[in-house]
Amino acid sequence: MSQCHGYAAKSATTPLEPFSFERRALGPKDVQIEIAYCGICHSDIHSARNEWGAAVYPMVPGHEIAGRVTRVGKDVKKFKEGDFAGVGCLVDSCRKCEPCQKGLEQFCAGPGTFTYNSVGRDGLATQGGYSSHIVVDENFVLKIGKGLPLERVAPLLCAGITTYSPLKRFKVGKNSRIGVLGLGGLGHMAVKIGKALGAEVFVLSHSASKKEAAKRLGADEFVLLADVNAASKMAGHLNFIIDTVSAKHDLNSALGMLKLDGALVLVGASPVPLEVSAFPLIMGRRTLAGSLIGGLPETQEMLDFCEQHKVLADVEVIKIQDVNRAYERMMNNDVRYRFSIDLKTLA
Ligand code: NAP
Ligand code: ZN
Ligand code: ZN
């Protein structure tokens, strides 16, 4: 066992606070990573505040982990000390069920083991990346190119793969015209990855203040949803929409922006149910779908793609002591576009 320091939520209503706990002893297939940076995903907030139910405390959130390998078990093949490495939302799965066999470990029937708020094979509660180090089976550790800025790579481990996976599944490419609904951490990655795949990208936002940034991030057009004129011009215009909104919002007008046979993929996980009218779906034979992060092989593919296309997150680096303030700011829609915690500040 090794002593680990981090920040934990002790209840749904109290601020995160310093917390010490034990990580399992390094097993033969395990990699120990000193965490350099961890992104703050809105799922961390939903989880820490128990907005989805099922929260177990104390909870150390964080599943956008990037750092350096400090120790490897005797049977580890993929990593050596000093390598850059990443950990996303998953740290284990059964490896036998059909989804696992297909490299879709996020849908493990086991079920899979999530990076925090889960119980590992070792019987210990899993604890996430707002901490000094983590011990993970090498099969669930991703390779990060040496020399990349880890503070900007960390968010790819969730925001990157969650947007890359459905864009690939729906074959977004050069002839696609896509909408990115909600320009936050996930949304800004969807813009960058959509552009790297060759698509024409429309940002569909509730915030007028994001117009300049949307263009700077590479979007071709910015549509303020409150501008009825601009929004109505979008009717029947898009092949695909990725919906990253973290709260209750209007799905039906977004569905109406799709062409015949277009698809809207929901990745945003509003704690409150969304209302869907039959007609915008029926009339254009449209599809409403969902998507959950991505499996391990696709996560590595995404990291390699982002390295090749020079896609990185836009981050505001913060000290761990400012994590509660960052949560408040994200809940007030005041993040451009991801907070990345510098874990050196734990010391
Ligand atoms: P975020 O950075 O906070 O961004 C969410 C965006 O949603 C905001 O920037 C805002 O965009 C829009 N929004 C927020 N509150 C709103 C409201 N009340 N009404 C309308 N629009 C609102 O969050 P994130 O980290 O990108 O995460 C987004 C969602 O995806 C969360 O629910 C998270 O749990 C979920 N998620 C899902 C997966 C998955 O695998 N499916 C993975 C990671 C995260 P505009 O101002 O531009 O409208
Ligand atoms: Zn996440
Ligand atoms: Zn499985």
Tab-separated table of C-alpha atoms and ligand atoms in Angstrom:
chain	number	residue	atom	x	y	z
A	1	MET	CA	0.000	0.000	0.000
A	2	SER	CA	1.115	3.572	-0.548
A	3	GLN	CA	-0.112	6.692	1.172
A	4	CYS	CA	-1.793	9.120	-1.237
A	5	HIS	CA	-2.825	12.745	-0.733
A	6	GLY	CA	-5.664	14.433	-2.531
A	7	TYR	CA	-8.839	16.454	-2.264
A	8	ALA	CA	-12.144	14.730	-1.543
A	9	ALA	CA	-15.828	15.505	-1.289
A	10	LYS	CA	-17.073	14.199	2.060
A	11	SER	CA	-20.736	14.907	1.276
A	12	ALA	CA	-22.904	16.358	-1.480
A	13	THR	CA	-23.072	19.765	0.160
A	14	THR	CA	-19.630	20.413	1.655
A	15	PRO	CA	-16.593	21.799	-0.216
A	16	LEU	CA	-13.833	19.426	-1.317
A	17	GLU	CA	-11.095	19.250	1.337
A	18	PRO	CA	-7.639	17.700	1.818
A	19	PHE	CA	-7.837	13.932	2.281
A	20	SER	CA	-5.294	11.112	2.698
A	21	PHE	CA	-5.958	7.502	1.726
A	22	GLU	CA	-4.155	4.357	0.595
A	23	ARG	CA	-3.543	3.127	-2.931
A	24	ARG	CA	-3.007	-0.606	-3.449
A	25	ALA	CA	0.517	-2.036	-3.500
A	26	LEU	CA	2.002	-2.243	-6.994
A	27	GLY	CA	0.955	-5.549	-8.606
A	28	PRO	CA	2.941	-7.307	-11.368
A	29	LYS	CA	0.827	-5.696	-14.146
A	30	ASP	CA	0.445	-2.304	-12.448
A	31	VAL	CA	1.858	1.068	-13.370
A	32	GLN	CA	2.276	3.835	-10.786
A	33	ILE	CA	1.822	7.329	-12.173
A	34	GLU	CA	2.783	10.588	-10.505
A	35	ILE	CA	-0.116	12.831	-11.519
A	36	ALA	CA	1.019	16.118	-13.057
A	37	TYR	CA	-2.378	17.531	-14.120
A	38	CYS	CA	-6.022	16.532	-13.846
A	39	GLY	CA	-8.814	18.210	-15.792
A	40	ILE	CA	-12.118	19.098	-14.134
A	41	CYS	CA	-15.018	17.484	-16.007
A	42	HIS	CA	-18.597	18.524	-15.302
A	43	SER	CA	-19.192	14.857	-14.417
A	44	ASP	CA	-16.920	15.437	-11.395
A	45	ILE	CA	-19.374	18.079	-10.195
A	46	HIS	CA	-22.489	15.979	-10.940
A	47	SER	CA	-20.829	13.115	-9.005
A	48	ALA	CA	-19.408	15.033	-6.045
A	49	ARG	CA	-22.755	16.775	-5.523
A	50	ASN	CA	-24.646	13.523	-5.969
A	51	GLU	CA	-26.750	14.975	-8.788
A	52	TRP	CA	-26.997	11.539	-10.466
A	53	GLY	CA	-27.521	9.631	-7.181
A	54	ALA	CA	-25.190	6.729	-6.239
A	55	ALA	CA	-22.412	8.892	-4.754
A	56	VAL	CA	-20.213	7.210	-2.130
A	57	TYR	CA	-18.079	9.387	0.151
A	58	PRO	CA	-15.332	10.287	0.701
A	59	MET	CA	-14.911	10.762	-3.053
A	60	VAL	CA	-11.745	11.993	-4.771
A	61	PRO	CA	-12.997	13.009	-8.240
A	62	GLY	CA	-10.940	13.335	-11.415
A	63	HIS	CA	-10.759	11.206	-14.552
A	64	GLU	CA	-8.690	13.369	-16.887
A	65	ILE	CA	-5.308	12.295	-15.584
A	66	ALA	CA	-1.909	12.956	-17.164
A	67	GLY	CA	1.470	12.361	-15.577
A	68	ARG	CA	4.708	10.408	-15.521
A	69	VAL	CA	5.327	6.744	-14.788
A	70	THR	CA	7.332	6.373	-11.571
A	71	ARG	CA	7.198	2.578	-11.020
A	72	VAL	CA	6.204	-0.478	-13.037
A	73	GLY	CA	5.320	-4.018	-11.899
A	74	LYS	CA	7.549	-6.900	-13.003
A	75	ASP	CA	5.260	-8.056	-15.834
A	76	VAL	CA	4.511	-4.631	-17.318
A	77	LYS	CA	5.324	-4.490	-21.044
A	78	LYS	CA	3.927	-1.196	-22.354
A	79	PHE	CA	5.530	1.307	-19.977
A	80	LYS	CA	8.821	2.164	-18.328
A	81	GLU	CA	9.798	4.675	-15.680
A	82	GLY	CA	9.713	8.254	-16.990
A	83	ASP	CA	7.112	7.646	-19.743
A	84	PHE	CA	4.241	10.112	-20.121
A	85	ALA	CA	0.965	8.324	-19.356
A	86	GLY	CA	-2.740	9.029	-19.034
A	87	VAL	CA	-5.756	7.549	-17.269
A	88	GLY	CA	-9.357	8.309	-18.238
A	89	CYS	CA	-12.702	7.249	-16.786
A	90	LEU	CA	-11.966	3.503	-16.554
A	91	VAL	CA	-9.374	1.609	-14.496
A	92	ASP	CA	-10.583	-1.973	-14.981
A	93	SER	CA	-13.207	-4.238	-16.553
A	94	CYS	CA	-14.003	-7.967	-16.723
A	95	ARG	CA	-12.175	-8.357	-20.086
A	96	LYS	CA	-14.410	-11.354	-20.979
A	97	CYS	CA	-17.858	-10.005	-21.858
A	98	GLU	CA	-18.834	-9.091	-25.413
A	99	PRO	CA	-18.268	-5.308	-25.074
A	100	CYS	CA	-14.841	-5.927	-23.440
A	101	GLN	CA	-13.861	-8.329	-26.252
A	102	LYS	CA	-14.745	-5.586	-28.731
A	103	GLY	CA	-12.663	-2.964	-26.929
A	104	LEU	CA	-15.788	-1.222	-25.632
A	105	GLU	CA	-14.839	-1.579	-21.969
A	106	GLN	CA	-17.034	1.391	-21.005
A	107	PHE	CA	-20.028	-0.918	-21.535
A	108	CYS	CA	-18.564	-3.887	-19.622
A	109	ALA	CA	-21.345	-6.131	-18.324
A	110	GLY	CA	-19.149	-6.805	-15.272
A	111	PRO	CA	-19.666	-3.840	-14.776
A	112	GLY	CA	-16.388	-2.031	-15.431
A	113	THR	CA	-14.520	-0.185	-12.732
A	114	PHE	CA	-14.621	3.583	-12.993
A	115	THR	CA	-11.697	5.740	-11.919
A	116	TYR	CA	-13.589	7.024	-8.888
A	117	ASN	CA	-16.837	6.262	-7.064
A	118	SER	CA	-16.395	2.559	-7.903
A	119	VAL	CA	-14.877	-0.481	-6.159
A	120	GLY	CA	-11.727	-2.032	-7.638
A	121	ARG	CA	-10.774	-5.725	-7.900
A	122	ASP	CA	-8.627	-5.113	-4.826
A	123	GLY	CA	-11.832	-4.364	-2.881
A	124	LEU	CA	-10.805	-0.748	-2.286
A	125	ALA	CA	-12.921	2.230	-3.254
A	126	THR	CA	-11.410	3.776	-6.388
A	127	GLN	CA	-10.253	7.377	-5.992
A	128	GLY	CA	-9.566	9.742	-8.863
A	129	GLY	CA	-7.013	12.182	-10.106
A	130	TYR	CA	-7.278	15.119	-7.708
A	131	SER	CA	-4.402	13.351	-5.975
A	132	SER	CA	-0.648	12.822	-5.960
A	133	HIS	CA	-0.431	9.433	-7.708
A	134	ILE	CA	-2.468	6.491	-8.988
A	135	VAL	CA	-1.856	2.742	-9.444
A	136	VAL	CA	-3.532	1.223	-12.517
A	137	ASP	CA	-3.280	-2.001	-14.535
A	138	GLU	CA	-1.215	-1.219	-17.643
A	139	ASN	CA	-4.094	-2.249	-19.932
A	140	PHE	CA	-6.036	0.765	-18.687
A	141	VAL	CA	-3.166	3.239	-19.017
A	142	LEU	CA	-2.793	5.298	-22.197
A	143	LYS	CA	0.424	6.409	-23.881
A	144	ILE	CA	1.023	10.144	-24.195
A	145	GLY	CA	3.684	11.468	-26.573
A	146	LYS	CA	6.856	12.600	-24.818
A	147	GLY	CA	7.190	16.369	-24.592
A	148	LEU	CA	3.486	17.193	-25.028
A	149	PRO	CA	2.095	19.809	-22.594
A	150	LEU	CA	0.424	17.545	-20.035
A	151	GLU	CA	-1.866	20.286	-18.686
A	152	ARG	CA	-3.440	20.516	-22.153
A	153	VAL	CA	-3.464	16.771	-22.841
A	154	ALA	CA	-5.199	15.790	-19.569
A	155	PRO	CA	-8.698	16.911	-20.729
A	156	LEU	CA	-8.438	14.663	-23.789
A	157	LEU	CA	-8.786	11.640	-21.471
A	158	CYS	CA	-12.500	12.380	-21.039
A	159	ALA	CA	-13.603	15.467	-23.014
A	160	GLY	CA	-11.486	14.365	-25.989
A	161	ILE	CA	-12.621	10.765	-26.231
A	162	THR	CA	-16.269	11.550	-25.408
A	163	THR	CA	-16.472	13.815	-28.446
A	164	TYR	CA	-14.120	11.870	-30.765
A	165	SER	CA	-16.003	8.572	-30.368
A	166	PRO	CA	-19.455	9.655	-31.636
A	167	LEU	CA	-17.926	11.830	-34.389
A	168	LYS	CA	-16.148	8.718	-35.666
A	169	ARG	CA	-19.144	6.432	-35.158
A	170	PHE	CA	-21.326	8.760	-37.250
A	171	LYS	CA	-18.579	9.066	-39.878
A	172	VAL	CA	-18.148	12.815	-39.591
A	173	GLY	CA	-15.683	13.977	-42.233
A	174	LYS	CA	-15.075	16.348	-45.132
A	175	ASN	CA	-18.644	16.415	-46.394
A	176	SER	CA	-20.267	16.837	-42.983
A	177	ARG	CA	-21.896	19.930	-41.597
A	178	ILE	CA	-22.061	19.482	-37.839
A	179	GLY	CA	-23.479	21.338	-34.847
A	180	VAL	CA	-21.811	21.478	-31.443
A	181	LEU	CA	-24.491	22.225	-28.871
A	182	GLY	CA	-22.967	23.792	-25.719
A	183	LEU	CA	-19.477	25.281	-25.803
A	184	GLY	CA	-17.843	24.080	-22.592
A	185	GLY	CA	-15.076	21.541	-21.973
A	186	LEU	CA	-16.591	18.845	-24.193
A	187	GLY	CA	-17.950	21.319	-26.731
A	188	HIS	CA	-14.631	23.036	-27.390
A	189	MET	CA	-12.988	19.636	-27.972
A	190	ALA	CA	-15.805	18.705	-30.381
A	191	VAL	CA	-15.095	21.890	-32.373
A	192	LYS	CA	-11.371	21.136	-32.612
A	193	ILE	CA	-11.792	17.437	-33.402
A	194	GLY	CA	-14.639	18.144	-35.850
A	195	LYS	CA	-12.406	20.585	-37.731
A	196	ALA	CA	-9.480	18.133	-37.676
A	197	LEU	CA	-11.800	15.540	-39.274
A	198	GLY	CA	-12.578	18.033	-42.038
A	199	ALA	CA	-16.174	18.964	-41.124
A	200	GLU	CA	-17.878	22.340	-41.321
A	201	VAL	CA	-18.626	23.222	-37.690
A	202	PHE	CA	-21.484	25.311	-36.303
A	203	VAL	CA	-21.412	26.184	-32.603
A	204	LEU	CA	-24.930	26.273	-31.136
A	205	SER	CA	-24.657	28.166	-27.859
A	206	HIS	CA	-26.712	29.799	-25.130
A	207	SER	CA	-23.934	32.362	-24.460
A	208	ALA	CA	-23.430	35.404	-26.692
A	209	SER	CA	-20.086	36.003	-24.971
A	210	LYS	CA	-18.602	32.884	-26.617
A	211	LYS	CA	-18.914	34.115	-30.218
A	212	GLU	CA	-15.320	35.315	-30.659
A	213	ALA	CA	-13.898	32.264	-28.924
A	214	ALA	CA	-15.918	29.892	-31.103
A	215	LYS	CA	-14.264	31.359	-34.203
A	216	ARG	CA	-10.839	31.325	-32.582
A	217	LEU	CA	-11.306	27.639	-31.727
A	218	GLY	CA	-11.906	27.010	-35.420
A	219	ALA	CA	-15.709	26.982	-35.763
A	220	ASP	CA	-17.081	28.169	-39.096
A	221	GLU	CA	-20.252	29.690	-37.647
A	222	PHE	CA	-21.642	30.695	-34.264
A	223	VAL	CA	-25.388	30.508	-33.673
A	224	LEU	CA	-26.815	32.120	-30.560
A	225	LEU	CA	-29.825	29.941	-29.749
A	226	ALA	CA	-31.701	32.862	-28.167
A	227	ASP	CA	-31.545	34.708	-31.505
A	228	VAL	CA	-34.760	33.339	-32.996
A	229	ASN	CA	-33.904	34.571	-36.470
A	230	ALA	CA	-30.467	32.978	-36.575
A	231	ALA	CA	-31.723	29.754	-34.993
A	232	SER	CA	-34.648	29.384	-37.410
A	233	LYS	CA	-32.279	29.750	-40.387
A	234	MET	CA	-30.620	26.545	-39.196
A	235	ALA	CA	-33.731	24.411	-39.780
A	236	GLY	CA	-32.856	21.253	-41.752
A	237	HIS	CA	-29.235	22.407	-42.132
A	238	LEU	CA	-26.987	19.938	-40.283
A	239	ASN	CA	-26.015	16.269	-40.781
A	240	PHE	CA	-25.079	15.728	-37.183
A	241	ILE	CA	-25.249	17.414	-33.771
A	242	ILE	CA	-23.245	16.548	-30.671
A	243	ASP	CA	-25.144	17.760	-27.609
A	244	THR	CA	-22.805	18.473	-24.687
A	245	VAL	CA	-25.148	20.515	-22.487
A	246	SER	CA	-24.899	19.652	-18.782
A	247	ALA	CA	-28.409	20.800	-17.767
A	248	LYS	CA	-32.011	20.708	-18.917
A	249	HIS	CA	-32.409	22.368	-22.331
A	250	ASP	CA	-34.494	22.356	-25.490
A	251	LEU	CA	-33.752	19.242	-27.557
A	252	ASN	CA	-36.606	19.710	-30.001
A	253	SER	CA	-35.382	22.875	-31.686
A	254	ALA	CA	-31.941	21.283	-32.036
A	255	LEU	CA	-33.493	18.172	-33.655
A	256	GLY	CA	-35.236	20.492	-36.115
A	257	MET	CA	-31.825	21.734	-37.303
A	258	LEU	CA	-30.999	18.286	-38.690
A	259	LYS	CA	-31.385	17.312	-42.324
A	260	LEU	CA	-33.288	14.233	-43.438
A	261	ASP	CA	-31.711	11.207	-41.692
A	262	GLY	CA	-29.546	13.432	-39.506
A	263	ALA	CA	-28.542	12.372	-36.003
A	264	LEU	CA	-28.251	14.117	-32.657
A	265	VAL	CA	-25.982	12.356	-30.187
A	266	LEU	CA	-26.451	13.214	-26.562
A	267	VAL	CA	-23.296	13.118	-24.465
A	268	GLY	CA	-24.298	15.778	-21.927
A	269	ALA	CA	-25.764	14.061	-18.867
A	270	SER	CA	-28.427	16.378	-17.496
A	271	PRO	CA	-29.564	15.150	-14.075
A	272	VAL	CA	-33.080	16.261	-15.079
A	273	PRO	CA	-34.985	14.365	-17.830
A	274	LEU	CA	-35.236	16.090	-21.223
A	275	GLU	CA	-38.459	16.353	-23.203
A	276	VAL	CA	-38.611	14.968	-26.737
A	277	SER	CA	-41.526	15.702	-29.059
A	278	ALA	CA	-42.406	13.084	-31.634
A	279	PHE	CA	-42.600	15.404	-34.633
A	280	PRO	CA	-39.041	16.684	-35.036
A	281	LEU	CA	-37.925	13.025	-34.972
A	282	ILE	CA	-40.640	11.603	-37.231
A	283	MET	CA	-40.671	14.352	-39.822
A	284	GLY	CA	-37.057	14.142	-40.921
A	285	ARG	CA	-36.554	10.447	-40.075
A	286	ARG	CA	-34.010	11.708	-37.591
A	287	THR	CA	-32.037	9.748	-35.009
A	288	LEU	CA	-31.597	10.615	-31.336
A	289	ALA	CA	-28.683	8.644	-29.887
A	290	GLY	CA	-26.353	8.573	-26.890
A	291	SER	CA	-22.673	7.916	-26.354
A	292	LEU	CA	-20.466	7.133	-23.351
A	293	ILE	CA	-16.745	8.067	-23.360
A	294	GLY	CA	-14.887	5.448	-25.474
A	295	GLY	CA	-13.110	2.121	-25.035
A	296	LEU	CA	-9.381	1.774	-24.432
A	297	PRO	CA	-8.326	1.142	-28.069
A	298	GLU	CA	-10.322	4.133	-29.323
A	299	THR	CA	-8.976	6.340	-26.517
A	300	GLN	CA	-5.414	5.573	-27.638
A	301	GLU	CA	-6.451	6.194	-31.270
A	302	MET	CA	-7.877	9.590	-30.212
A	303	LEU	CA	-4.679	10.567	-28.351
A	304	ASP	CA	-2.586	9.634	-31.399
A	305	PHE	CA	-4.983	11.531	-33.704
A	306	CYS	CA	-4.809	14.628	-31.489
A	307	GLU	CA	-1.015	14.488	-31.382
A	308	GLN	CA	-0.865	14.164	-35.161
A	309	HIS	CA	-3.333	17.032	-35.721
A	310	LYS	CA	-1.925	19.198	-32.900
A	311	VAL	CA	-5.261	19.185	-31.076
A	312	LEU	CA	-4.983	20.202	-27.409
A	313	ALA	CA	-7.456	21.535	-24.858
A	314	ASP	CA	-7.582	25.255	-24.010
A	315	VAL	CA	-7.013	25.288	-20.267
A	316	GLU	CA	-6.840	27.542	-17.252
A	317	VAL	CA	-4.315	25.937	-14.891
A	318	ILE	CA	-5.351	26.177	-11.238
A	319	LYS	CA	-3.978	25.221	-7.841
A	320	ILE	CA	-5.739	22.365	-6.053
A	321	GLN	CA	-6.644	24.837	-3.300
A	322	ASP	CA	-8.866	26.643	-5.862
A	323	VAL	CA	-10.893	23.562	-6.845
A	324	ASN	CA	-14.072	24.653	-5.048
A	325	ARG	CA	-13.929	28.067	-6.683
A	326	ALA	CA	-13.483	26.330	-10.062
A	327	TYR	CA	-16.616	24.232	-9.394
A	328	GLU	CA	-18.584	27.420	-8.654
A	329	ARG	CA	-17.318	29.019	-11.835
A	330	MET	CA	-18.240	25.972	-13.946
A	331	MET	CA	-21.726	25.988	-12.476
A	332	ASN	CA	-21.942	29.648	-13.520
A	333	ASN	CA	-20.799	28.743	-17.057
A	334	ASP	CA	-17.525	30.616	-16.501
A	335	VAL	CA	-14.788	28.316	-17.818
A	336	ARG	CA	-12.723	28.852	-21.003
A	337	TYR	CA	-12.690	25.963	-21.677
A	338	ARG	CA	-11.278	23.518	-19.142
A	339	PHE	CA	-9.752	23.845	-15.696
A	340	SER	CA	-6.586	21.789	-15.347
A	341	ILE	CA	-5.373	21.210	-11.791
A	342	ASP	CA	-1.611	21.422	-11.230
A	343	LEU	CA	-1.053	18.613	-8.703
A	344	LYS	CA	2.362	19.956	-7.686
A	345	THR	CA	0.350	22.440	-5.620
A	346	LEU	CA	-0.746	19.577	-3.318
A	347	ALA	CA	2.718	19.512	-1.731
B	1	NAP	P1	-19.101	22.313	-19.053
B	1	NAP	O1	-17.677	22.614	-19.390
B	1	NAP	O2	-19.670	22.864	-17.809
B	1	NAP	O3	-19.977	22.755	-20.323
B	1	NAP	C1	-21.366	22.554	-20.396
B	1	NAP	C2	-21.954	23.572	-21.392
B	1	NAP	O4	-23.372	23.378	-21.416
B	1	NAP	C3	-21.763	25.023	-21.012
B	1	NAP	O5	-20.541	25.529	-21.481
B	1	NAP	C4	-22.942	25.705	-21.664
B	1	NAP	O6	-22.641	25.955	-23.052
B	1	NAP	C5	-24.025	24.649	-21.609
B	1	NAP	N1	-24.910	24.848	-20.442
B	1	NAP	C6	-24.594	24.728	-19.128
B	1	NAP	N2	-25.665	24.970	-18.345
B	1	NAP	C7	-26.670	25.232	-19.179
B	1	NAP	C8	-28.054	25.518	-18.979
B	1	NAP	N3	-28.586	25.614	-17.755
B	1	NAP	N4	-28.823	25.714	-20.064
B	1	NAP	C9	-28.302	25.630	-21.307
B	1	NAP	N5	-26.997	25.365	-21.550
B	1	NAP	C10	-26.210	25.172	-20.508
B	1	NAP	O7	-19.323	20.740	-18.964
B	1	NAP	P2	-18.535	19.535	-19.683
B	1	NAP	O8	-17.434	19.088	-18.781
B	1	NAP	O9	-18.270	19.891	-21.078
B	1	NAP	O10	-19.640	18.370	-19.587
B	1	NAP	C11	-20.862	18.515	-20.283
B	1	NAP	C12	-21.813	17.398	-19.933
B	1	NAP	O11	-21.323	16.173	-20.491
B	1	NAP	C13	-21.970	17.125	-18.432
B	1	NAP	O12	-23.316	16.806	-18.165
B	1	NAP	C14	-21.088	15.902	-18.214
B	1	NAP	O13	-21.479	15.133	-17.086
B	1	NAP	C15	-21.333	15.161	-19.490
B	1	NAP	N6	-20.300	14.174	-19.839
B	1	NAP	C16	-20.710	13.035	-20.447
B	1	NAP	C17	-19.794	12.084	-20.874
B	1	NAP	C18	-20.254	10.865	-21.611
B	1	NAP	O14	-19.489	9.911	-21.719
B	1	NAP	N7	-21.453	10.853	-22.168
B	1	NAP	C19	-18.439	12.303	-20.632
B	1	NAP	C20	-18.045	13.491	-20.026
B	1	NAP	C21	-18.979	14.440	-19.639
B	1	NAP	P3	-23.203	27.274	-23.832
B	1	NAP	O15	-23.019	28.423	-22.901
B	1	NAP	O16	-22.314	27.356	-25.032
B	1	NAP	O17	-24.612	26.984	-24.190
B	2	ZN	ZN	-15.605	13.326	-17.734
B	3	ZN	ZN	-16.532	-6.839	-19.513
